Coordinates of C-alpha atoms in Angstrom, one line a residue:
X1 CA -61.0 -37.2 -7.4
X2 CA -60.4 -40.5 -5.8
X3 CA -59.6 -40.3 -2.0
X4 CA -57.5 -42.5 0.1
X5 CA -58.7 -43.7 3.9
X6 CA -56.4 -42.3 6.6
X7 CA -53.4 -45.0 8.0
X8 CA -50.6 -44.4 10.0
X9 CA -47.5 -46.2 9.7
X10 CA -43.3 -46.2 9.3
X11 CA -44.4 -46.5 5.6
X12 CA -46.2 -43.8 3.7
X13 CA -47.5 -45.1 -0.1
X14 CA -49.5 -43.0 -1.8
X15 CA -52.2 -42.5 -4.5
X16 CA -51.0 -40.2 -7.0
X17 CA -52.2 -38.4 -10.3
X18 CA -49.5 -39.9 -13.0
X19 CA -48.6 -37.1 -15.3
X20 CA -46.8 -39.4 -18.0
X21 CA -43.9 -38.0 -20.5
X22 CA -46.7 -38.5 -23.5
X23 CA -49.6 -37.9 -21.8
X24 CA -52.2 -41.0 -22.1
X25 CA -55.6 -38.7 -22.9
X26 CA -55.8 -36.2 -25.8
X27 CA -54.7 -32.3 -25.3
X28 CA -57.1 -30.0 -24.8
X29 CA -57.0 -26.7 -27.1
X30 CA -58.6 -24.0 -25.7
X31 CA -58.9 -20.7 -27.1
X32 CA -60.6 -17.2 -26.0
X33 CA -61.9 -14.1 -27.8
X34 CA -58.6 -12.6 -26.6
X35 CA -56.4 -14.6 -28.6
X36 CA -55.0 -17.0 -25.9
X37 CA -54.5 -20.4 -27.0
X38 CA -53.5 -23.2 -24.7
X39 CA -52.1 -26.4 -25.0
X40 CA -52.3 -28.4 -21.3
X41 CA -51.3 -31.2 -20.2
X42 CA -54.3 -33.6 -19.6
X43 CA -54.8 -37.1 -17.6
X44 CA -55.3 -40.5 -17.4
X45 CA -58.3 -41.0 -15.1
X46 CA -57.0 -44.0 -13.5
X47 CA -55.2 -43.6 -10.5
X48 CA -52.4 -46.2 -8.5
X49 CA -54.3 -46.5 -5.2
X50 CA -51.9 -47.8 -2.2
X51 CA -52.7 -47.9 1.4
X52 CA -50.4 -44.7 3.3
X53 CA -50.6 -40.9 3.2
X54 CA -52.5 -40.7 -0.4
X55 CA -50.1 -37.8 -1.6
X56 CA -51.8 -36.2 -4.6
X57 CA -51.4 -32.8 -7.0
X58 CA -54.2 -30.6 -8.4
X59 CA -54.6 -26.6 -9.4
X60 CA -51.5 -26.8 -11.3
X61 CA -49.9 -23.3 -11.5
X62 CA -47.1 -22.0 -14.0
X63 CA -44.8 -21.2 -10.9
X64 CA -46.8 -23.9 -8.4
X65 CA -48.2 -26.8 -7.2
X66 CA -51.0 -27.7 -5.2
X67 CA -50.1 -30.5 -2.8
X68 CA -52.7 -32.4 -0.7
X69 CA -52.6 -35.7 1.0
X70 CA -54.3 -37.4 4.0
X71 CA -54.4 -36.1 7.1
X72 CA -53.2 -38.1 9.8
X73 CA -54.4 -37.3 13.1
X74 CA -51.0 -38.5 15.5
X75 CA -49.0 -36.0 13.1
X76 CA -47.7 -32.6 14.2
X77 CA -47.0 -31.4 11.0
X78 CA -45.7 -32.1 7.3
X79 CA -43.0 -31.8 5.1
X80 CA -42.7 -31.1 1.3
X81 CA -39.9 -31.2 -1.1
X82 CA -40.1 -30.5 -4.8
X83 CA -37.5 -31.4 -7.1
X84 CA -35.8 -31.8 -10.4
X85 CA -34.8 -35.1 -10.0
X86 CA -36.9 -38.3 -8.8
X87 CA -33.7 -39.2 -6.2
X88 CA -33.9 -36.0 -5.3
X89 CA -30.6 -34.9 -5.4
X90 CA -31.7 -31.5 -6.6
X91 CA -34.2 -29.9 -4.5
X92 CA -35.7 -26.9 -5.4
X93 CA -38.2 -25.9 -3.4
X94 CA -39.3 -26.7 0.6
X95 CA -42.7 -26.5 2.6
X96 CA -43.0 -27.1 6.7
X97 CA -47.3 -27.6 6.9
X98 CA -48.5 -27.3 10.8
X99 CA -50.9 -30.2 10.9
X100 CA -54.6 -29.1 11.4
X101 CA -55.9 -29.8 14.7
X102 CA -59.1 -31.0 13.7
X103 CA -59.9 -33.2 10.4
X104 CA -60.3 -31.2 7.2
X105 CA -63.2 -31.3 5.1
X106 CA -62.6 -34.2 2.9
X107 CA -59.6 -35.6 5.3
X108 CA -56.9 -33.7 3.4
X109 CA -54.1 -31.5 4.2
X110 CA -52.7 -29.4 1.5
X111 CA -50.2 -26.8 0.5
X112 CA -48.6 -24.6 -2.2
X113 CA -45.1 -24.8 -3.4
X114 CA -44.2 -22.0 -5.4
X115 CA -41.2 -20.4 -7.2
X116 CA -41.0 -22.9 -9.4
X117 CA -40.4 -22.5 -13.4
X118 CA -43.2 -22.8 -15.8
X119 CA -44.0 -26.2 -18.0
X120 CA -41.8 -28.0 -15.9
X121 CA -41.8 -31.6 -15.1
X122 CA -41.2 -31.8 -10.9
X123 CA -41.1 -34.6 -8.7
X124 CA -43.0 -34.2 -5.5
X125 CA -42.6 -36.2 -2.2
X126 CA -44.2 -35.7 1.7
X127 CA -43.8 -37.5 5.2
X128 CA -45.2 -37.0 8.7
X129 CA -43.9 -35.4 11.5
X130 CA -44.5 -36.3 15.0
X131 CA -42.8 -34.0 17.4
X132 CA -39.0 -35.2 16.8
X133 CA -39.9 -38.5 14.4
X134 CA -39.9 -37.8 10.9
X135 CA -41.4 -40.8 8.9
X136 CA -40.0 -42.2 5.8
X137 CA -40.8 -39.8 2.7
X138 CA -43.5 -40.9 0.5
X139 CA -42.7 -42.7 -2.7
X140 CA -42.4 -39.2 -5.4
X141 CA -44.9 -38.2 -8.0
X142 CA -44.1 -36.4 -11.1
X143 CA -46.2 -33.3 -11.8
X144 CA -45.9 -30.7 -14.2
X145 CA -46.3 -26.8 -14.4
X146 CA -48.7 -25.0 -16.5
X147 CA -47.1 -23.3 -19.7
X148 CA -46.9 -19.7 -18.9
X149 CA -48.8 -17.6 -21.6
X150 CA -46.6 -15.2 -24.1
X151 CA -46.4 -11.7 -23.9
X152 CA -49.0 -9.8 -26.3
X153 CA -48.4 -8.6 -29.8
X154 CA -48.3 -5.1 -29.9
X155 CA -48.6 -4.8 -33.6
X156 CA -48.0 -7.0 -36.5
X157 CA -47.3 -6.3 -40.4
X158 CA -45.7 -7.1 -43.2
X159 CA -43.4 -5.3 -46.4
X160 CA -43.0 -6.1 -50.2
X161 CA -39.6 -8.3 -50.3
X162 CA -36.7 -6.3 -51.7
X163 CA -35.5 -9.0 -54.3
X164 CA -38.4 -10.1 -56.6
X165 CA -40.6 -13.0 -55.1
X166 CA -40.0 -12.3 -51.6
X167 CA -42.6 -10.9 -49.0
X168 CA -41.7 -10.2 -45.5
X169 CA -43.5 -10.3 -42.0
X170 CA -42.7 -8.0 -38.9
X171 CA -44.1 -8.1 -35.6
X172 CA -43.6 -6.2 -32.7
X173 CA -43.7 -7.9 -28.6
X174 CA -41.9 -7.8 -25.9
X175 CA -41.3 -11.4 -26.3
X176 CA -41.6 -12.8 -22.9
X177 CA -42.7 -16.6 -22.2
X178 CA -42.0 -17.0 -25.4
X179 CA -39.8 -20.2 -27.7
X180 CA -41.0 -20.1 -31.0
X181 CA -43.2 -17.6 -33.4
X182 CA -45.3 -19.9 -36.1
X183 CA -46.4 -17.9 -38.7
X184 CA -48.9 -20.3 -41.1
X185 CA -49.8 -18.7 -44.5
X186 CA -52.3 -19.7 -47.1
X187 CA -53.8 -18.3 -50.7
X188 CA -57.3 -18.2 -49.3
X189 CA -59.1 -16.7 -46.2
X190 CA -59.0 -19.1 -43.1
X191 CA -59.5 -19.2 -38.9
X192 CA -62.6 -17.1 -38.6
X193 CA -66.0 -18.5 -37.5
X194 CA -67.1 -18.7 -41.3
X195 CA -64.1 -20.0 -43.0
X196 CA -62.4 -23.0 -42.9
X197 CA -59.4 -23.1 -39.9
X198 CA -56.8 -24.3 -42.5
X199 CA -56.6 -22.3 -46.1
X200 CA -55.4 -23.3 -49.2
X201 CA -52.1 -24.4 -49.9
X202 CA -51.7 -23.7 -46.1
X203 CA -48.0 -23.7 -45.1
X204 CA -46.7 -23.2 -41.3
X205 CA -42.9 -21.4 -41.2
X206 CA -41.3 -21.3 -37.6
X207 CA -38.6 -18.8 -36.1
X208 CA -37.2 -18.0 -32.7
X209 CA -38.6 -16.6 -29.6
X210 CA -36.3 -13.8 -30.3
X211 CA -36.8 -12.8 -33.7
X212 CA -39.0 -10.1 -34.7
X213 CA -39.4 -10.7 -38.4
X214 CA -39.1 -13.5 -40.9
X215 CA -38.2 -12.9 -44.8
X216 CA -39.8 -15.6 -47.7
X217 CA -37.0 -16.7 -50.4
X218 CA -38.5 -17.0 -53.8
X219 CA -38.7 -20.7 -53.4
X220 CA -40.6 -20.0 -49.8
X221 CA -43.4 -18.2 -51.3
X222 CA -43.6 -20.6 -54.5
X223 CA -43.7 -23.2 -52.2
X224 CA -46.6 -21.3 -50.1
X225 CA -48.7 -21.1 -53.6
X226 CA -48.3 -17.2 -54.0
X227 CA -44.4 -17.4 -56.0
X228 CA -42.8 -14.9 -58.3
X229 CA -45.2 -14.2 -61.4
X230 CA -48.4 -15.8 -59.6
X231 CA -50.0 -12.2 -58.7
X232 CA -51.3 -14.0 -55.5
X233 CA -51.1 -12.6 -52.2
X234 CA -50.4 -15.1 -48.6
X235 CA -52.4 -14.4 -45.8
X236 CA -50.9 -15.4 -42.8
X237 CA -51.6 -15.4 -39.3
X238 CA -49.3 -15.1 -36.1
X239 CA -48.5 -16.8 -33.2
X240 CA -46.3 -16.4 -30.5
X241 CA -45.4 -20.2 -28.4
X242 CA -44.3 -21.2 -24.5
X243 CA -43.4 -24.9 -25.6
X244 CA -42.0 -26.0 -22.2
X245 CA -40.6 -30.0 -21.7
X246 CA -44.3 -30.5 -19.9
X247 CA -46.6 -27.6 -21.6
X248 CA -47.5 -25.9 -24.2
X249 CA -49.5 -22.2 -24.8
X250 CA -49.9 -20.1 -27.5
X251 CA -50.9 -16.4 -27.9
X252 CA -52.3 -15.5 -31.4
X253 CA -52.4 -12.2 -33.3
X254 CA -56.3 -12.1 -33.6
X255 CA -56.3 -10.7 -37.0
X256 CA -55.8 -12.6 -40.4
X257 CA -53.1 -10.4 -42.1
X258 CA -52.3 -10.8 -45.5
X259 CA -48.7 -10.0 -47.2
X260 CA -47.6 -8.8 -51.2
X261 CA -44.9 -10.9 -52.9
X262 CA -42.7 -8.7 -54.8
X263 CA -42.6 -8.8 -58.4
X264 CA -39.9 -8.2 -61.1
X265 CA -39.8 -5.7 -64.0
X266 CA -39.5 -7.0 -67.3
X267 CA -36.9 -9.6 -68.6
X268 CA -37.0 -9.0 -72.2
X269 CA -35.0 -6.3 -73.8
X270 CA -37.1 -5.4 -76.7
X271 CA -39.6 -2.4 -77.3
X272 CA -41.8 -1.3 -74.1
X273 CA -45.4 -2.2 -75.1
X274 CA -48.3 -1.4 -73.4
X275 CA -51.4 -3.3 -73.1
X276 CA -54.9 -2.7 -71.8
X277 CA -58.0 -5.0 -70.2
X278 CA -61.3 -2.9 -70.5
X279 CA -65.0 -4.7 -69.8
X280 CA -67.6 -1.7 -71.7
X281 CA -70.5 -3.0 -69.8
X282 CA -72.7 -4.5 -72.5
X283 CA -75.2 -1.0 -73.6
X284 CA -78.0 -3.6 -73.0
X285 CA -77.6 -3.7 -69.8
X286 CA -77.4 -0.3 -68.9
X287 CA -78.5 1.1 -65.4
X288 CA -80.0 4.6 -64.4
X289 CA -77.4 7.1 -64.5
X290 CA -74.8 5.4 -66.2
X291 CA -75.9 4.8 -70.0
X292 CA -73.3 4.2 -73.1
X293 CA -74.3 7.2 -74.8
X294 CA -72.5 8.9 -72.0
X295 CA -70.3 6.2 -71.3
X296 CA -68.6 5.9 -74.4
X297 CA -67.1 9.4 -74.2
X298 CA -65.4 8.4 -70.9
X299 CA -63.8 5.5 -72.2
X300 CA -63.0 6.6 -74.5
X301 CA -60.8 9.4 -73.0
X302 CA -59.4 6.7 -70.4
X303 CA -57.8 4.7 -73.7
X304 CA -56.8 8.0 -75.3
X305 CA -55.1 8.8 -72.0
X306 CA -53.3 5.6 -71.3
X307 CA -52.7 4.9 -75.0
X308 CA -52.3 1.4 -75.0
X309 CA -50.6 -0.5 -78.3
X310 CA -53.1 -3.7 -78.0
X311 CA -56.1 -3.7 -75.7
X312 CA -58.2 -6.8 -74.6
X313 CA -62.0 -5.3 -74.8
X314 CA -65.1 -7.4 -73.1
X315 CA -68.6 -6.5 -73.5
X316 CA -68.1 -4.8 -76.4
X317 CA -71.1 -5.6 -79.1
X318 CA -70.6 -4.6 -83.0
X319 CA -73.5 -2.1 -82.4
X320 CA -71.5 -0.4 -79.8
X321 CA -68.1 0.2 -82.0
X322 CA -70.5 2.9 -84.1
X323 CA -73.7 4.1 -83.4
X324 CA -76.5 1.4 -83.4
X325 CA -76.3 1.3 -79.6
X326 CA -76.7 5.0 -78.9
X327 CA -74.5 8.1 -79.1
X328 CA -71.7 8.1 -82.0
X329 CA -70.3 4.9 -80.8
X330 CA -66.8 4.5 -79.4
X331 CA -65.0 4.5 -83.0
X332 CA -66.0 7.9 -82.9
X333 CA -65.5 8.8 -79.5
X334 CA -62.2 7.4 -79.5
X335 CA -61.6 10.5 -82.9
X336 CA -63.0 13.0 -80.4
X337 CA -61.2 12.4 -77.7
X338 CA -58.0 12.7 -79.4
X339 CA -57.6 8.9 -80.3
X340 CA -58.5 8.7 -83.7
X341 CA -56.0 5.8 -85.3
X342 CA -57.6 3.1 -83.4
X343 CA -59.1 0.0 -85.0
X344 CA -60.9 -3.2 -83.8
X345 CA -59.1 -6.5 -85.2
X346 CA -63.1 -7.5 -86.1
X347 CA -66.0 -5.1 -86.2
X348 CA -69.2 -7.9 -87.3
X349 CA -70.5 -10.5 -85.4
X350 CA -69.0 -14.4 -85.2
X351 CA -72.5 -15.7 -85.7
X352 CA -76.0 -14.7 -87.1
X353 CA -77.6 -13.9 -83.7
X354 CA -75.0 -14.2 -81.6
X355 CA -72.6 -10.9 -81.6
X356 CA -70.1 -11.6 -79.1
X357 CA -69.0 -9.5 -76.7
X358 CA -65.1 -10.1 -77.0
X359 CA -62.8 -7.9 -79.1
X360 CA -59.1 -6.6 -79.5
X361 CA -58.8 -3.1 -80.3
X362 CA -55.3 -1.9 -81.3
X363 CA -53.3 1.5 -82.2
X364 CA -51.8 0.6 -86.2
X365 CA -49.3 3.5 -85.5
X366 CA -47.6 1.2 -83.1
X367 CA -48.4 -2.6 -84.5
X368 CA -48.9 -4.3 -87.6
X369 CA -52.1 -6.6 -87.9
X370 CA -50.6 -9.7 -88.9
X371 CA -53.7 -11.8 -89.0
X372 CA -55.8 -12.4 -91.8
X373 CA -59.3 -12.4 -90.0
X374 CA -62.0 -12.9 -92.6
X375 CA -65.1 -10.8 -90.9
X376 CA -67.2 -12.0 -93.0
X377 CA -67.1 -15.7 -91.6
X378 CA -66.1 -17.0 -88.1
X379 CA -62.3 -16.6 -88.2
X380 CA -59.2 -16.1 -85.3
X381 CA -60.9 -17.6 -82.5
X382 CA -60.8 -20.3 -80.4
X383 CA -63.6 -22.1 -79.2
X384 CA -64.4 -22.3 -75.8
X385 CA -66.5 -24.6 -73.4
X386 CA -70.2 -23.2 -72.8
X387 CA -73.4 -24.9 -71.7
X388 CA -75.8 -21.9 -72.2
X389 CA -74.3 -20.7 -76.2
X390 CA -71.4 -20.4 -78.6
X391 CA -68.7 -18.8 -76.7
X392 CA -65.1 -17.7 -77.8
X393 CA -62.0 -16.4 -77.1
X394 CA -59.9 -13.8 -80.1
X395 CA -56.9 -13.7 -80.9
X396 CA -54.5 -12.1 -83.4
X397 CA -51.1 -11.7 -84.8
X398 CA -48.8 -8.7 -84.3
X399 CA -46.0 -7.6 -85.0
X400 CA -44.0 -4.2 -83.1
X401 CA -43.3 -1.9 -86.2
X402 CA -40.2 -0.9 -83.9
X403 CA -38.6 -3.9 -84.2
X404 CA -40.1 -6.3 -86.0
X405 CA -40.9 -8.6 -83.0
X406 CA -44.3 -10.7 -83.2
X407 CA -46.7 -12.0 -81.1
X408 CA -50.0 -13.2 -80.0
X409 CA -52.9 -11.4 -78.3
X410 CA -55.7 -12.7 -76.5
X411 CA -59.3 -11.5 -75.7
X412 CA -61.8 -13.7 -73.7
X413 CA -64.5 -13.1 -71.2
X414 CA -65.2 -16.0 -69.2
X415 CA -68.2 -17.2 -68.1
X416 CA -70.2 -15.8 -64.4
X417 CA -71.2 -16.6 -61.6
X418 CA -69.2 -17.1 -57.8
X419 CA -69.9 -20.2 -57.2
X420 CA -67.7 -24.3 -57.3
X421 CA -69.6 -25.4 -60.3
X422 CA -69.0 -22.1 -63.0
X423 CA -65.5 -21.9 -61.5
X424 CA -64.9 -25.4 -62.7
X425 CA -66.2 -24.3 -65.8
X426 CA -63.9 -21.5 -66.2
X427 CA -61.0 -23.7 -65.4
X428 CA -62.0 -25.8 -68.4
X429 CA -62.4 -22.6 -70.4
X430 CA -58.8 -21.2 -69.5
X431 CA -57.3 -24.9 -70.2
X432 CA -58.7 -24.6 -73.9
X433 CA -57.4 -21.1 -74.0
X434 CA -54.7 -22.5 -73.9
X435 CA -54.7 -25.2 -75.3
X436 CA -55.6 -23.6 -78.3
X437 CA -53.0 -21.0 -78.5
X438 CA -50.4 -23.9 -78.0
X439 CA -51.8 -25.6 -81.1
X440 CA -52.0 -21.8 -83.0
X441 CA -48.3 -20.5 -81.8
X442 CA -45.8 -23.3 -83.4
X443 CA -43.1 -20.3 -83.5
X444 CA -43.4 -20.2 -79.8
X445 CA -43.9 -16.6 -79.8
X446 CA -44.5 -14.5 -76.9
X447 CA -48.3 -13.9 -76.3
X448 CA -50.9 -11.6 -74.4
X449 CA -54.1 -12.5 -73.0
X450 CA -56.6 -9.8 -71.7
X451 CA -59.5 -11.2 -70.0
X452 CA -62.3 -10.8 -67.8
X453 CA -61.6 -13.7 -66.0
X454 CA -65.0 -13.5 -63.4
X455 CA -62.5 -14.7 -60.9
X456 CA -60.0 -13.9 -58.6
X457 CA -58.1 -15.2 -55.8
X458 CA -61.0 -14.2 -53.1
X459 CA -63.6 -16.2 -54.9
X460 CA -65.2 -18.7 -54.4
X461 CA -64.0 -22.5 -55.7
X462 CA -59.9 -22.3 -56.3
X463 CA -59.6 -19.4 -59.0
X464 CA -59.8 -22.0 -61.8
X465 CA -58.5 -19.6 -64.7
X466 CA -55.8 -18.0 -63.2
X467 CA -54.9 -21.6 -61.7
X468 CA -55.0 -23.4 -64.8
X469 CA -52.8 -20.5 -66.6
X470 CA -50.4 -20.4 -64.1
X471 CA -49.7 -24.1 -64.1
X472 CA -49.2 -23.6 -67.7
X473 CA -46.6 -21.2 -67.4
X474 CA -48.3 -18.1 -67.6
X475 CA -46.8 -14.7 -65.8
X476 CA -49.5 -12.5 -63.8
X477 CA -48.4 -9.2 -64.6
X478 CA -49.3 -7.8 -61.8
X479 CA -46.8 -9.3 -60.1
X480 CA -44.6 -6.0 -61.6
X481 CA -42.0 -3.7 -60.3
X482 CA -44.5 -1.4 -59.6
X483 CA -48.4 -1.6 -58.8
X484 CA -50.4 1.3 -59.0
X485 CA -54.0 0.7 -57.3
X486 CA -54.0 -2.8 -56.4
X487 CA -55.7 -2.5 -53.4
X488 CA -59.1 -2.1 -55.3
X489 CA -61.5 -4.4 -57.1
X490 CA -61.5 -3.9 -60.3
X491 CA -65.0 -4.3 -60.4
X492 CA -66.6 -1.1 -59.2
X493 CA -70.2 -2.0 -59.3
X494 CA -70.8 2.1 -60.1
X495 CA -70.1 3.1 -56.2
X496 CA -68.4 5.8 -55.5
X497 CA -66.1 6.4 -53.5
X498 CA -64.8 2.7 -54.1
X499 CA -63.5 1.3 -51.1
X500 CA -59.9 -0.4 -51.1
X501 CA -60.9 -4.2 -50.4
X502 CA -61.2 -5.3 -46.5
X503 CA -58.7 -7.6 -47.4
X504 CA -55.7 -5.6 -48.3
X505 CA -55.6 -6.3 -52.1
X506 CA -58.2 -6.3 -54.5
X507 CA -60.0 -9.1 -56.1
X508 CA -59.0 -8.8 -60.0
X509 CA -61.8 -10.0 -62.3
X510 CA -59.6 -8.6 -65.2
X511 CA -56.7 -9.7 -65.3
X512 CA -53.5 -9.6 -67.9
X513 CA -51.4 -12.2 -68.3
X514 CA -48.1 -13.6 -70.5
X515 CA -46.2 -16.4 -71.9
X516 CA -42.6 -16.6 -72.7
X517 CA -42.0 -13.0 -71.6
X518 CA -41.9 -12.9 -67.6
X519 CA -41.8 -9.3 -65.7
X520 CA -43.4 -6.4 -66.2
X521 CA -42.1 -2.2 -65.3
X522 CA -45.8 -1.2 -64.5
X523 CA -49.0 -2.7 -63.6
X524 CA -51.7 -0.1 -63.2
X525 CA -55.7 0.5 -62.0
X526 CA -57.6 3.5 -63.7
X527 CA -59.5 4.7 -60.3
X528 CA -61.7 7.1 -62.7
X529 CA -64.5 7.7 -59.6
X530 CA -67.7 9.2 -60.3
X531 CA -69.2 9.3 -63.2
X532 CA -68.3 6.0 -63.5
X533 CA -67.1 5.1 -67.2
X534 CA -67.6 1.6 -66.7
X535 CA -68.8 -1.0 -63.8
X536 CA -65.5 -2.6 -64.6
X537 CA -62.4 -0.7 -64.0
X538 CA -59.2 -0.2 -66.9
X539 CA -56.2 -2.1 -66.0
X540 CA -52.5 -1.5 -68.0
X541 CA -49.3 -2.7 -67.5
X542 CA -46.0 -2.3 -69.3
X543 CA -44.0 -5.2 -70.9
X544 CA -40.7 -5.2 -72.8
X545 CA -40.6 -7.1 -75.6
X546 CA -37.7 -10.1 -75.8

């Protein structure tokens, strides 16, 4: 800090630390393990240097100052005045300093002046006293108070909206120090050491000092990339804010919270209709302890038990419908397990050498195969992108026997792999998905698609498929009335117990999803646990026809 010689005289300039309205130097951002963020004024290093008493601030407090200035040996003492007003018509706080009798280190007297208010612009003045003559008072210098920090959270949360496509965060605080809460959401993880500080889609919503809770409209949450029929949910973060005319500090919640958008139950009016996603595990790749001669039996009895009309099944070779692949094969099991009047929409391969793994199995009790799929040639598919070999997504014709609705019903299986490249190329595989459908479905009926998307909203890249569906106009039906087990993975990986995910909602490989017939009653998880019918769990959910 720049210091001024001593001089005595009926004038007393100064050489003061300018705190400007827009400060001329960058804020500082500082933040501790404790959550504490602050925002502080900084400054210029230049300094107006005049010949006098040299009156200068430093240690800036929330409620003080830290006053210095020259000491002049011929004074008695000093006098400070701190004010609101640079006339000084509206003091607010006083301070008598004895002067010292010999010269302080660094020839400066200084004092405190408390009691004042917190990121607060003051003016500051001093002048000499020698025994009955007071000299004139310095020329003033603006200062400011620190921003006081805001009271701690004492818990933070968040509900399900009570109209469909809302969400809602809650926060509990005793809310002192505090102007505003900023609540920033995103549809990816963000603000820890290994992820980026900003998310996707991030969005920053502001309410407050005294509120204690702030609801997302439908438009809100659509807006924040995690709308009505998405399936997606926001993680958020909170912060409490001091934002003071001269300083700013913030006090975050240290955890990354995430929130569920509520969903709506179906919008048609025709026949409930339940469909299924189920990935078999191929039987070639089967692992100790879990083979598909024992396998098949408890898949079996999970489709007998949820009794879905139309099912989406991945990883399902021709050898594995009877017995080629070991045990009686699932036709069978499906008979023994009480199941019996279930069919496959194709039971041969697409290709010589080249099986494919993707199938629609259905119950003829409840829908009519309207298709004519030739299995003894490549027919009802569409072709999808794949580098590595001829890959395909099936699809077929139905019609409800109830009511004599139709529609469309999807099975893919995209490809593999967590990583920017493969996601791209399962964003290219949903486009012609749906593309393809588009091209097939010039009644514009409604359609199904069952897939094992090998993505979700946790992965890595910007969940392509679901992405690309969305945009299309596709309804996630998870985004239901009512969820049953979404806090798991629907991949399993064989462990048992399976955990519900670390981040509060699970990461859904399989996924089910529909066009022109938004809602759905029930969205549900089969949580089968050890033995493990599959590495991939059953998802159903319940859709009304139009």
């Amino acid at each position: 800090m720049r210091r001024i010689a001593p001089a005595i005289g009926p004038v007393l300039a100064l050489a003061v630390l300018v705190v400007p309205a827009t400060p001329a130097s960058a804020t500082v951002l500082r933040e501790t393990q404790s959550g504490v963020t602050t925002s502080r004024v900084t400054y210029d290093a230049n300094r107006t240097v005049l010949r006098g008493i040299g009156l200068d601030t430093a240690s800036l407090g929330t409620t003080y100052v830290n006053v210095s200035w020259n000491w002049i040996k011929a004074a008695t003492g000093y006098r400070v005045q701190v004010s609101r007003k640079k006339d000084f018509t509206r003091v607010v706080a006083k301070r008598s300093k004895r002067n010292s009798a010999r010269r302080p280190a660094g020839g400066r007297e200084a004092a405190v002046v408390g009691h004042l208010r917190d990121a607060t612009y003051y003016w500051v003045r001093v002048r000499k006293v020698h025994g009955t003559h007071r000299s004139p008072w310095s020329a003033p210098v603006r200062v400011a108070t620190k921003a006081h920090i805001p009271d701690r959270f004492e818990k933070v949360w968040s509900v399900v909206g009570t109209a469909p496509g809302t969400t809602k965060f809650r926060w509990r605080t005793d809310g002192g120090h505090t102007d505003l809460f900023r609540i920033t959401t995103a549809v990816s993880r963000f603000g820890s050491p290994t992820t980026p500080r900003v998310g996707r889609n991030s969005m920053t919503f502001r309410v407050g000092g005294d509120r204690r809770s702030l609801t997302l409209t439908p438009e809100q949450t659509a807006a924040a990339g995690a709308g009505l029929g998405t399936g997606r949910h926001l993680f958020f973060r909170i912060v409490a804010v001091r934002k003071g005319e001269a300083d700013t500090a913030a006090r975050r919640y240290p955890f990354l919270m995430q929130t569920q958008v509520a969903g709506q139950a179906s919008t048609g009016t025709g026949t409930l209709m339940r469909y299924a996603a189920y990935n078999m595990h191929v039987a070639s790749k089967d692992v100790d302890g879990h083979l598909w001669k024992d396998r098949q039996q408890l898949i079996a009895a999970n489709i007998a038990k949820a009794h879905p009309a139309v099912a989406g099944i991945e990883e399902l070779m021709p050898g594995m419908w009877v017995s080629d692949d070991g045990g009686v094969g699932l036709d069978t099991a499906l008979s023994q397990q009480g199941a019996p009047q279930y069919e496959l929409t194709r039971t041969t391969p697409y290709w010589s050498g080249a099986g494919q793994d993707t199938r629609i199995l259905y119950d003829p009790t409840e829908v009519q195969l309207m298709s004519d799929c030739d299995e003894t040639v490549p027919s009802c598919y569409i072709s999808i992108p794949d580098p590595l070999h001829p890959h395909v997504a099936a699809y077929a014709l139905f019609e409800d026997l109830a009511s004599g609705q139709e529609f469309y019903f999807i099975s893919a299986h995209l490809s593999a792999g967590n990583d920017a490249t493969t996601d791209a190329l399962r964003g290219q595989q949903a486009q012609a998905i749906s593309d393809g459908i588009a091209a097939i479905n010039q009644q514009n009926l409604p359609v199904v698609i069952a897939t094992d998307a090998n993505s979700s909203q946790t992965s890595e890249g910007v969940d392509s498929p679901h992405t690309v569906w969305l945009n299309d106009g596709w309804y996630n039906t998870i985004s239901a009335a009512t969820v049953v087990n979404g806090q798991y993975n629907s991949v399993n990986h064989y462990q048992s117990p399976e955990e519900p995910s670390v981040y509060g909602f699970g990461s859904m490989y399989d996924t089910i999803m529909t066009l022109n017939m938004p809602g759905a009653d029930l969205w549900k998880q089969v949580i089968t646990g050890s033995p493990w019918p599959s590495d991939h769990n059953m998802i159903y959910t319940d859709v009304r026809l139009p």
